[in-house]
Coordinates of C-alpha atoms in Angstrom, one line a residue:
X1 CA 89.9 119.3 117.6
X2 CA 89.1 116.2 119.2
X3 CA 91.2 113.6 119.9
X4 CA 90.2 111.5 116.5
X5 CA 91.3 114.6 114.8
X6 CA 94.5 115.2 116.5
X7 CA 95.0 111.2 116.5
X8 CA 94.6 111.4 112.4
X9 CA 96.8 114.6 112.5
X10 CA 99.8 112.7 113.8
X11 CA 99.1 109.7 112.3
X12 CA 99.5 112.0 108.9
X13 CA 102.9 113.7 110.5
X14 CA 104.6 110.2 111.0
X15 CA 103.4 109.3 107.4
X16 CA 105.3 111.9 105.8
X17 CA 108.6 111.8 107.8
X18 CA 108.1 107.8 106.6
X19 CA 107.6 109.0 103.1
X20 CA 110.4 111.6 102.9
X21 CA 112.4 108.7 104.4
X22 CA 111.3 106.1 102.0
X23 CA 111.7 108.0 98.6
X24 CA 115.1 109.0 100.1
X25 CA 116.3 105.2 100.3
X26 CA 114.6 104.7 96.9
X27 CA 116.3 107.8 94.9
X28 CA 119.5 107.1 96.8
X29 CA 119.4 103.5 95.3
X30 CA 118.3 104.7 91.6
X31 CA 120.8 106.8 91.3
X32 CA 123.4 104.7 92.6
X33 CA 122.6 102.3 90.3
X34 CA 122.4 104.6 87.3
X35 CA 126.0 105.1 88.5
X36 CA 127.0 101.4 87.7
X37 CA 127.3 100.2 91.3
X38 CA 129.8 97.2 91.7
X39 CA 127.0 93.5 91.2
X40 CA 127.7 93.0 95.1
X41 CA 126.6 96.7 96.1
X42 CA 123.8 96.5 93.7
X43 CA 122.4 93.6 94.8
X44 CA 122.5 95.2 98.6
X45 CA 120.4 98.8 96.9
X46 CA 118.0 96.7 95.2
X47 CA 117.1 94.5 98.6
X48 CA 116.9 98.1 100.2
X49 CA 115.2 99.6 97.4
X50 CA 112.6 96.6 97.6
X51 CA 112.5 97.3 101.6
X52 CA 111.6 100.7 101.3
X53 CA 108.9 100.3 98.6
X54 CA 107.0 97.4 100.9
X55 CA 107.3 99.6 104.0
X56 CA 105.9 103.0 101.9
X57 CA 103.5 100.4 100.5
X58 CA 101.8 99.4 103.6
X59 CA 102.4 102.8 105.5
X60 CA 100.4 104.5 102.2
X61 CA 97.6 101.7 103.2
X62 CA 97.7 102.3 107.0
X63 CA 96.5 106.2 106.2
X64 CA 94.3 105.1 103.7
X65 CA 96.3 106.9 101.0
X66 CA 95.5 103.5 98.5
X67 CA 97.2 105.8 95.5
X68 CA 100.0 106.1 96.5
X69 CA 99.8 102.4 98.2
X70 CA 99.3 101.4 94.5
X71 CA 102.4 103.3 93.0
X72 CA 104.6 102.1 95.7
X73 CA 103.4 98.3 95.3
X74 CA 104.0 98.3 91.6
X75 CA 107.8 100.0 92.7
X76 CA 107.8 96.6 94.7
X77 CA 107.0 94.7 91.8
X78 CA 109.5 95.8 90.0
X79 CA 112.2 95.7 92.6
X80 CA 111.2 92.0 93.2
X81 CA 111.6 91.4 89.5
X82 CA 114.8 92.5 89.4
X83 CA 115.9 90.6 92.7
X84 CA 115.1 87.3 90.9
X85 CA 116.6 87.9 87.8
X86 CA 113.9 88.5 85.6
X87 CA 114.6 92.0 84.8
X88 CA 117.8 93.9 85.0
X89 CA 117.8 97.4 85.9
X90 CA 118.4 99.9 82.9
X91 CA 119.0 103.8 82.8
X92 CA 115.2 104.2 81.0
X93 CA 113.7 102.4 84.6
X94 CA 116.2 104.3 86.8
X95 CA 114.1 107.0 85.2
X96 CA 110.9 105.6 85.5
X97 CA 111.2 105.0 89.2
X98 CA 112.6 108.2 89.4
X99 CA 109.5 109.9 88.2
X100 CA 107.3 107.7 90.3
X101 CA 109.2 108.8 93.2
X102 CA 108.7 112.4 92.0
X103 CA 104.9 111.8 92.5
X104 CA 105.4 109.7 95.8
X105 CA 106.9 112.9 96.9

């Protein structure tokens, strides 16, 4: 292995401790909102929620995993929405997100 290889390999370790961290913070939220968190606490998920979605989103990018880069900017999308008011979060996008994180995983 040369040092490329073993550069990439870590490169690819620290991605997925980042991911497993990410989707964490992201399901954590989901289902905390699906729980009916207070408007203050919910407020404080979604900004994490968005947070962890742009940090997977440009981590996915930096090991040229554009898929999942995609997925995880549309999850940013969505939690931007919802941070200006122009969608609310329901139970059927709790499970939508849900299931994207599933395939993040």
């Amino acid at each position: 292995m040369n040092f490329s290889d073993d550069f990439r390999r870590q490169l690819m370790d620290t991605f997925r401790a980042e991911l497993q961290e990410h989707v964490g913070v992201l399901t954590d939220g989901c289902l905390s909102l699906e729980k009916g968190a207070s408007s203050e606490d919910a407020q404080r998920i979604i900004e994490g929620m968005f947070r962890a979605a742009h940090s997977l989103k440009g981590a996915a990018r930096a090991v040229e995993l554009d898929d999942l880069g995609l997925l995880a900017h549309r999850l940013e999308d969505v939690f931007s929405a919802i941070r200006r008011g122009e969608m609310a979060f329901s139970p059927e996008l709790g499970d939508l997100c849900l299931h994207t994180l599933d395939i993040l995983g």
